[in-house]
Amino acid sequence: MVTKTDTHELLHFIDHLSNLNTLFDDFPDFKEESSKIYVRTSGGIADSFETLLERLDNIGEKIEKVDGVKSSIRRWINRLDKNYSEDEGTNLPVYLTKEDAKALRKETQKWLDKIIESFDNSGTAIIKENQINEVFSKEIMDRLDNDAQKDLKEGIDVLLHGYPTAATMILFRMAERMIRELYKNTTGKEVGKETWGHMLTAIGQHEDFQKNDDNKVLMGYLYYLNKKRINAAHPYRRYTQEEAERILLQIKDMLEEIHHRK
């Protein structure tokens, strides 16, 4: 069974990996003067992969099917050690090449998909109607505006009546409200037409937000929900009761993390 400590560790991993995936995804669009991503220098990509591997080692026994991800990370660490130099002045590059960035963009997305899939399969309790007040405390509910409260209550009501796919769509709408509010409070900017992905990138890269290491757990929840929302966009996607409940519980943990920041 995955404990709350395991979950926090996993969400740190998801946040870290999502940031790397975004970095590799943006690489081809970087201007020449800002495209120098260190590989083996302290704090570079190789160090990030070592950190990912350490996090997976901490939770690997609790989450199924991560051995393939761990093996892939190790292969990339060896590849980077072989093909890059720590210092300039050798025949080997110091900065990440665009070819490797493109390969890592695909590879890190596969890792992210596999970890989220494994996390989804780790199990969750069936929520009963008389447990709702225990799941969402009055203190948490009171901090939500009227629209967010209505969405959350409506989503739970639809879920309890056995319509998990419809409930999930409502819960994602509620989660988006919270992300938009977090974006505005963090950046001081109006949301406008920003997408979930762009909002998460802006929040995660904001200097004040980065100062608090606890925010990495919150970003893990947000990236997880964004990934599930993207999957939900498929026209034939249907959710089981257990899947919808799991998303509800992730929203609950997201709200708790936001509440603790205030």
mmCIF file of N, CA and C in Angstrom, residues 157-253:
data_model
loop_
_atom_site.group_PDB
_atom_site.id
_atom_site.type_symbol
_atom_site.label_atom_id
_atom_site.label_comp_id
_atom_site.label_asym_id
_atom_site.label_seq_id
_atom_site.Cartn_x
_atom_site.Cartn_y
_atom_site.Cartn_z
ATOM 1 N N ASP A 157 -21.488 14.641 -5.883
ATOM 2 C CA ASP A 157 -22.854 14.124 -5.973
ATOM 3 C C ASP A 157 -23.021 13.224 -7.199
ATOM 4 N N VAL A 158 -22.489 13.667 -8.331
ATOM 5 C CA VAL A 158 -22.578 12.873 -9.557
ATOM 6 C C VAL A 158 -21.788 11.573 -9.404
ATOM 7 N N LEU A 159 -20.640 11.649 -8.734
ATOM 8 C CA LEU A 159 -19.824 10.452 -8.501
ATOM 9 C C LEU A 159 -20.557 9.442 -7.635
ATOM 10 N N LEU A 160 -21.201 9.924 -6.579
ATOM 11 C CA LEU A 160 -21.918 9.034 -5.673
ATOM 12 C C LEU A 160 -23.125 8.382 -6.329
ATOM 13 N N HIS A 161 -23.641 9.024 -7.390
ATOM 14 C CA HIS A 161 -24.777 8.452 -8.106
ATOM 15 C C HIS A 161 -24.349 7.544 -9.258
ATOM 16 N N GLY A 162 -23.034 7.294 -9.344
ATOM 17 C CA GLY A 162 -22.555 6.277 -10.280
ATOM 18 C C GLY A 162 -22.273 6.745 -11.691
ATOM 19 N N TYR A 163 -21.898 8.034 -11.849
ATOM 20 C CA TYR A 163 -21.551 8.550 -13.171
ATOM 21 C C TYR A 163 -20.121 9.103 -13.126
ATOM 22 N N PRO A 164 -19.131 8.207 -13.073
ATOM 23 C CA PRO A 164 -17.752 8.638 -12.833
ATOM 24 C C PRO A 164 -17.160 9.527 -13.922
ATOM 25 N N THR A 165 -17.484 9.278 -15.194
ATOM 26 C CA THR A 165 -16.908 10.097 -16.264
ATOM 27 C C THR A 165 -17.415 11.533 -16.167
ATOM 28 N N ALA A 166 -18.715 11.704 -15.982
ATOM 29 C CA ALA A 166 -19.283 13.044 -15.831
ATOM 30 C C ALA A 166 -18.714 13.729 -14.591
ATOM 31 N N ALA A 167 -18.573 12.973 -13.508
ATOM 32 C CA ALA A 167 -18.027 13.531 -12.272
ATOM 33 C C ALA A 167 -16.599 14.023 -12.480
ATOM 34 N N THR A 168 -15.818 13.253 -13.226
ATOM 35 C CA THR A 168 -14.418 13.621 -13.462
ATOM 36 C C THR A 168 -14.323 14.938 -14.216
ATOM 37 N N MET A 169 -15.175 15.141 -15.212
ATOM 38 C CA MET A 169 -15.155 16.385 -15.974
ATOM 39 C C MET A 169 -15.461 17.586 -15.070
ATOM 40 N N ILE A 170 -16.419 17.415 -14.158
ATOM 41 C CA ILE A 170 -16.764 18.493 -13.235
ATOM 42 C C ILE A 170 -15.615 18.761 -12.270
ATOM 43 N N LEU A 171 -14.979 17.706 -11.801
ATOM 44 C CA LEU A 171 -13.860 17.864 -10.868
ATOM 45 C C LEU A 171 -12.671 18.546 -11.531
ATOM 46 N N PHE A 172 -12.421 18.241 -12.801
ATOM 47 C CA PHE A 172 -11.350 18.932 -13.524
ATOM 48 C C PHE A 172 -11.662 20.422 -13.659
ATOM 49 N N ARG A 173 -12.927 20.739 -13.864
ATOM 50 C CA ARG A 173 -13.324 22.149 -13.962
ATOM 51 C C ARG A 173 -13.042 22.867 -12.649
ATOM 52 N N MET A 174 -13.336 22.180 -11.542
ATOM 53 C CA MET A 174 -13.065 22.760 -10.233
ATOM 54 C C MET A 174 -11.566 22.941 -10.014
ATOM 55 N N ALA A 175 -10.779 21.923 -10.415
ATOM 56 C CA ALA A 175 -9.327 22.006 -10.264
ATOM 57 C C ALA A 175 -8.762 23.158 -11.085
ATOM 58 N N GLU A 176 -9.323 23.376 -12.266
ATOM 59 C CA GLU A 176 -8.845 24.478 -13.106
ATOM 60 C C GLU A 176 -9.091 25.821 -12.417
ATOM 61 N N ARG A 177 -10.208 25.950 -11.732
ATOM 62 C CA ARG A 177 -10.466 27.191 -10.993
ATOM 63 C C ARG A 177 -9.353 27.448 -9.980
ATOM 64 N N MET A 178 -8.943 26.398 -9.286
ATOM 65 C CA MET A 178 -7.905 26.560 -8.272
ATOM 66 C C MET A 178 -6.558 26.896 -8.903
ATOM 67 N N ILE A 179 -6.263 26.296 -10.047
ATOM 68 C CA ILE A 179 -4.994 26.572 -10.725
ATOM 69 C C ILE A 179 -4.966 28.008 -11.232
ATOM 70 N N ARG A 180 -6.089 28.474 -11.762
ATOM 71 C CA ARG A 180 -6.160 29.855 -12.244
ATOM 72 C C ARG A 180 -5.965 30.829 -11.087
ATOM 73 N N GLU A 181 -6.561 30.517 -9.939
ATOM 74 C CA GLU A 181 -6.393 31.379 -8.765
ATOM 75 C C GLU A 181 -4.944 31.358 -8.283
ATOM 76 N N LEU A 182 -4.332 30.164 -8.268
ATOM 77 C CA LEU A 182 -2.938 30.048 -7.846
ATOM 78 C C LEU A 182 -2.030 30.807 -8.798
ATOM 79 N N TYR A 183 -2.308 30.719 -10.096
ATOM 80 C CA TYR A 183 -1.513 31.446 -11.101
ATOM 81 C C TYR A 183 -1.581 32.950 -10.850
ATOM 82 N N LYS A 184 -2.778 33.456 -10.622
ATOM 83 C CA LYS A 184 -2.951 34.895 -10.402
ATOM 84 C C LYS A 184 -2.258 35.342 -9.123
ATOM 85 N N ASN A 185 -2.407 34.554 -8.047
ATOM 86 C CA ASN A 185 -1.801 34.922 -6.772
ATOM 87 C C ASN A 185 -0.279 34.820 -6.811
ATOM 88 N N THR A 186 0.242 33.882 -7.603
ATOM 89 C CA THR A 186 1.695 33.679 -7.660
ATOM 90 C C THR A 186 2.373 34.687 -8.575
ATOM 91 N N THR A 187 1.817 34.905 -9.766
ATOM 92 C CA THR A 187 2.464 35.761 -10.766
ATOM 93 C C THR A 187 1.981 37.204 -10.735
ATOM 94 N N GLY A 188 0.810 37.432 -10.136
ATOM 95 C CA GLY A 188 0.241 38.774 -10.132
ATOM 96 C C GLY A 188 -0.372 39.161 -11.464
ATOM 97 N N LYS A 189 -0.537 38.195 -12.354
ATOM 98 C CA LYS A 189 -1.073 38.462 -13.685
ATOM 99 C C LYS A 189 -2.460 37.855 -13.844
ATOM 100 N N GLU A 190 -3.250 38.460 -14.731
ATOM 101 C CA GLU A 190 -4.532 37.876 -15.085
ATOM 102 C C GLU A 190 -4.294 36.648 -15.958
ATOM 103 N N VAL A 191 -5.170 35.685 -15.861
ATOM 104 C CA VAL A 191 -4.966 34.425 -16.569
ATOM 105 C C VAL A 191 -5.142 34.579 -18.068
ATOM 106 N N GLY A 192 -6.184 35.285 -18.500
ATOM 107 C CA GLY A 192 -6.414 35.437 -19.933
ATOM 108 C C GLY A 192 -6.689 34.095 -20.589
ATOM 109 N N LYS A 193 -5.971 33.816 -21.672
ATOM 110 C CA LYS A 193 -6.172 32.582 -22.426
ATOM 111 C C LYS A 193 -5.080 31.544 -22.156
ATOM 112 N N GLU A 194 -4.393 31.683 -21.031
ATOM 113 C CA GLU A 194 -3.324 30.746 -20.701
ATOM 114 C C GLU A 194 -3.880 29.329 -20.519
ATOM 115 N N THR A 195 -3.147 28.344 -21.027
ATOM 116 C CA THR A 195 -3.544 26.945 -20.849
ATOM 117 C C THR A 195 -3.056 26.437 -19.495
ATOM 118 N N TRP A 196 -3.555 25.254 -19.102
ATOM 119 C CA TRP A 196 -3.074 24.626 -17.865
ATOM 120 C C TRP A 196 -1.560 24.504 -17.879
ATOM 121 N N GLY A 197 -1.039 23.975 -18.990
ATOM 122 C CA GLY A 197 0.394 23.741 -19.086
ATOM 123 C C GLY A 197 1.202 25.004 -18.927
ATOM 124 N N HIS A 198 0.777 26.074 -19.596
ATOM 125 C CA HIS A 198 1.486 27.347 -19.501
ATOM 126 C C HIS A 198 1.390 27.926 -18.090
ATOM 127 N N MET A 199 0.215 27.775 -17.473
ATOM 128 C CA MET A 199 0.068 28.277 -16.108
ATOM 129 C C MET A 199 0.982 27.523 -15.147
ATOM 130 N N LEU A 200 1.055 26.206 -15.292
ATOM 131 C CA LEU A 200 1.904 25.409 -14.399
ATOM 132 C C LEU A 200 3.373 25.765 -14.572
ATOM 133 N N THR A 201 3.786 25.971 -15.826
ATOM 134 C CA THR A 201 5.172 26.356 -16.081
ATOM 135 C C THR A 201 5.487 27.693 -15.435
ATOM 136 N N ALA A 202 4.579 28.667 -15.586
ATOM 137 C CA ALA A 202 4.799 29.996 -15.008
ATOM 138 C C ALA A 202 4.821 29.943 -13.485
ATOM 139 N N ILE A 203 3.931 29.159 -12.897
ATOM 140 C CA ILE A 203 3.901 29.027 -11.432
ATOM 141 C C ILE A 203 5.192 28.381 -10.927
ATOM 142 N N GLY A 204 5.566 27.272 -11.556
ATOM 143 C CA GLY A 204 6.742 26.529 -11.105
ATOM 144 C C GLY A 204 8.042 27.280 -11.269
ATOM 145 N N GLN A 205 8.101 28.195 -12.254
ATOM 146 C CA GLN A 205 9.337 28.931 -12.517
ATOM 147 C C GLN A 205 9.395 30.261 -11.769
ATOM 148 N N HIS A 206 8.315 30.629 -11.082
ATOM 149 C CA HIS A 206 8.302 31.906 -10.382
ATOM 150 C C HIS A 206 9.268 31.876 -9.206
ATOM 151 N N GLU A 207 10.060 32.926 -9.060
ATOM 152 C CA GLU A 207 11.131 32.954 -8.060
ATOM 153 C C GLU A 207 10.604 32.747 -6.644
ATOM 154 N N ASP A 208 9.534 33.449 -6.274
ATOM 155 C CA ASP A 208 9.006 33.326 -4.915
ATOM 156 C C ASP A 208 8.470 31.926 -4.655
ATOM 157 N N PHE A 209 7.875 31.318 -5.676
ATOM 158 C CA PHE A 209 7.317 29.975 -5.529
ATOM 159 C C PHE A 209 8.431 28.960 -5.322
ATOM 160 N N GLN A 210 9.563 29.146 -6.001
ATOM 161 C CA GLN A 210 10.664 28.201 -5.918
ATOM 162 C C GLN A 210 11.379 28.253 -4.575
ATOM 163 N N LYS A 211 11.220 29.337 -3.839
ATOM 164 C CA LYS A 211 11.921 29.479 -2.564
ATOM 165 C C LYS A 211 11.449 28.450 -1.537
ATOM 166 N N ASN A 212 10.220 28.012 -1.655
ATOM 167 C CA ASN A 212 9.651 27.056 -0.695
ATOM 168 C C ASN A 212 9.699 25.661 -1.298
ATOM 169 N N ASP A 213 10.540 24.794 -0.744
ATOM 170 C CA ASP A 213 10.700 23.444 -1.300
ATOM 171 C C ASP A 213 9.421 22.622 -1.177
ATOM 172 N N ASP A 214 8.554 22.959 -0.206
ATOM 173 C CA ASP A 214 7.293 22.233 -0.050
ATOM 174 C C ASP A 214 6.387 22.396 -1.260
ATOM 175 N N ASN A 215 6.604 23.450 -2.032
ATOM 176 C CA ASN A 215 5.762 23.673 -3.213
ATOM 177 C C ASN A 215 5.980 22.603 -4.280
ATOM 178 N N LYS A 216 7.081 21.860 -4.182
ATOM 179 C CA LYS A 216 7.316 20.787 -5.148
ATOM 180 C C LYS A 216 6.249 19.704 -5.038
ATOM 181 N N VAL A 217 5.775 19.461 -3.828
ATOM 182 C CA VAL A 217 4.702 18.481 -3.648
ATOM 183 C C VAL A 217 3.433 18.982 -4.327
ATOM 184 N N LEU A 218 3.120 20.252 -4.116
ATOM 185 C CA LEU A 218 1.947 20.844 -4.762
ATOM 186 C C LEU A 218 2.054 20.754 -6.275
ATOM 187 N N MET A 219 3.239 21.043 -6.823
ATOM 188 C CA MET A 219 3.411 20.967 -8.277
ATOM 189 C C MET A 219 3.244 19.541 -8.770
ATOM 190 N N GLY A 220 3.642 18.589 -7.949
ATOM 191 C CA GLY A 220 3.442 17.192 -8.330
ATOM 192 C C GLY A 220 1.968 16.868 -8.513
ATOM 193 N N TYR A 221 1.128 17.335 -7.574
ATOM 194 C CA TYR A 221 -0.314 17.132 -7.706
ATOM 195 C C TYR A 221 -0.847 17.823 -8.960
ATOM 196 N N LEU A 222 -0.389 19.050 -9.206
ATOM 197 C CA LEU A 222 -0.907 19.820 -10.347
ATOM 198 C C LEU A 222 -0.517 19.176 -11.670
ATOM 199 N N TYR A 223 0.726 18.706 -11.781
ATOM 200 C CA TYR A 223 1.151 18.034 -13.005
ATOM 201 C C TYR A 223 0.380 16.721 -13.194
ATOM 202 N N TYR A 224 0.146 16.028 -12.098
ATOM 203 C CA TYR A 224 -0.610 14.775 -12.172
ATOM 204 C C TYR A 224 -2.011 15.042 -12.708
ATOM 205 N N LEU A 225 -2.695 16.033 -12.150
ATOM 206 C CA LEU A 225 -4.055 16.352 -12.588
ATOM 207 C C LEU A 225 -4.072 16.847 -14.025
ATOM 208 N N ASN A 226 -3.050 17.615 -14.407
ATOM 209 C CA ASN A 226 -2.991 18.093 -15.793
ATOM 210 C C ASN A 226 -2.833 16.930 -16.758
ATOM 211 N N LYS A 227 -2.004 15.958 -16.387
ATOM 212 C CA LYS A 227 -1.811 14.783 -17.241
ATOM 213 C C LYS A 227 -3.117 14.011 -17.384
ATOM 214 N N LYS A 228 -3.844 13.829 -16.285
ATOM 215 C CA LYS A 228 -5.112 13.116 -16.346
ATOM 216 C C LYS A 228 -6.145 13.890 -17.150
ATOM 217 N N ARG A 229 -6.099 15.219 -17.047
ATOM 218 C CA ARG A 229 -7.039 16.049 -17.822
ATOM 219 C C ARG A 229 -6.776 15.916 -19.314
ATOM 220 N N ILE A 230 -5.491 15.892 -19.702
ATOM 221 C CA ILE A 230 -5.149 15.722 -21.111
ATOM 222 C C ILE A 230 -5.662 14.383 -21.624
ATOM 223 N N ASN A 231 -5.493 13.346 -20.815
ATOM 224 C CA ASN A 231 -6.006 12.028 -21.201
ATOM 225 C C ASN A 231 -7.521 12.040 -21.351
ATOM 226 N N ALA A 232 -8.193 12.852 -20.532
ATOM 227 C CA ALA A 232 -9.654 12.900 -20.548
ATOM 228 C C ALA A 232 -10.183 13.541 -21.837
ATOM 229 N N ALA A 233 -9.323 14.254 -22.553
ATOM 230 C CA ALA A 233 -9.764 14.938 -23.771
ATOM 231 C C ALA A 233 -10.068 13.964 -24.904
ATOM 232 N N HIS A 234 -9.621 12.721 -24.785
ATOM 233 C CA HIS A 234 -9.920 11.730 -25.829
ATOM 234 C C HIS A 234 -11.426 11.503 -25.884
ATOM 235 N N PRO A 235 -12.020 11.572 -27.084
ATOM 236 C CA PRO A 235 -13.483 11.504 -27.193
ATOM 237 C C PRO A 235 -14.096 10.210 -26.676
ATOM 238 N N TYR A 236 -13.322 9.127 -26.639
ATOM 239 C CA TYR A 236 -13.868 7.843 -26.194
ATOM 240 C C TYR A 236 -13.412 7.466 -24.790
ATOM 241 N N ARG A 237 -12.785 8.408 -24.092
ATOM 242 C CA ARG A 237 -12.273 8.116 -22.751
ATOM 243 C C ARG A 237 -13.416 7.985 -21.758
ATOM 244 N N ARG A 238 -13.426 6.909 -20.996
ATOM 245 C CA ARG A 238 -14.409 6.687 -19.951
ATOM 246 C C ARG A 238 -13.680 6.342 -18.662
ATOM 247 N N TYR A 239 -14.222 6.808 -17.545
ATOM 248 C CA TYR A 239 -13.589 6.579 -16.248
ATOM 249 C C TYR A 239 -14.388 5.575 -15.421
ATOM 250 N N THR A 240 -13.665 4.727 -14.704
ATOM 251 C CA THR A 240 -14.316 3.833 -13.749
ATOM 252 C C THR A 240 -14.562 4.607 -12.457
ATOM 253 N N GLN A 241 -15.352 4.025 -11.579
ATOM 254 C CA GLN A 241 -15.627 4.646 -10.286
ATOM 255 C C GLN A 241 -14.334 4.836 -9.499
ATOM 256 N N GLU A 242 -13.484 3.818 -9.529
ATOM 257 C CA GLU A 242 -12.218 3.898 -8.779
ATOM 258 C C GLU A 242 -11.306 4.994 -9.331
ATOM 259 N N GLU A 243 -11.234 5.124 -10.662
ATOM 260 C CA GLU A 243 -10.399 6.159 -11.269
ATOM 261 C C GLU A 243 -10.890 7.552 -10.876
ATOM 262 N N ALA A 244 -12.199 7.745 -10.924
ATOM 263 C CA ALA A 244 -12.764 9.051 -10.578
ATOM 264 C C ALA A 244 -12.517 9.378 -9.108
ATOM 265 N N GLU A 245 -12.628 8.380 -8.249
ATOM 266 C CA GLU A 245 -12.375 8.597 -6.829
ATOM 267 C C GLU A 245 -10.914 8.955 -6.580
ATOM 268 N N ARG A 246 -10.036 8.316 -7.332
ATOM 269 C CA ARG A 246 -8.613 8.604 -7.171
ATOM 270 C C ARG A 246 -8.315 10.056 -7.546
ATOM 271 N N ILE A 247 -8.934 10.525 -8.617
ATOM 272 C CA ILE A 247 -8.761 11.920 -9.022
ATOM 273 C C ILE A 247 -9.327 12.851 -7.953
ATOM 274 N N LEU A 248 -10.482 12.478 -7.392
ATOM 275 C CA LEU A 248 -11.067 13.277 -6.313
ATOM 276 C C LEU A 248 -10.106 13.384 -5.132
ATOM 277 N N LEU A 249 -9.476 12.276 -4.767
ATOM 278 C CA LEU A 249 -8.548 12.287 -3.641
ATOM 279 C C LEU A 249 -7.305 13.117 -3.945
ATOM 280 N N GLN A 250 -6.864 13.126 -5.207
ATOM 281 C CA GLN A 250 -5.729 13.967 -5.572
ATOM 282 C C GLN A 250 -6.103 15.442 -5.490
ATOM 283 N N ILE A 251 -7.334 15.777 -5.875
ATOM 284 C CA ILE A 251 -7.807 17.154 -5.750
ATOM 285 C C ILE A 251 -7.870 17.550 -4.273
ATOM 286 N N LYS A 252 -8.313 16.610 -3.439
ATOM 287 C CA LYS A 252 -8.359 16.862 -1.996
ATOM 288 C C LYS A 252 -6.961 17.170 -1.458
ATOM 289 N N ASP A 253 -5.964 16.371 -1.864
ATOM 290 C CA ASP A 253 -4.591 16.604 -1.400
ATOM 291 C C ASP A 253 -4.043 17.909 -1.971
#
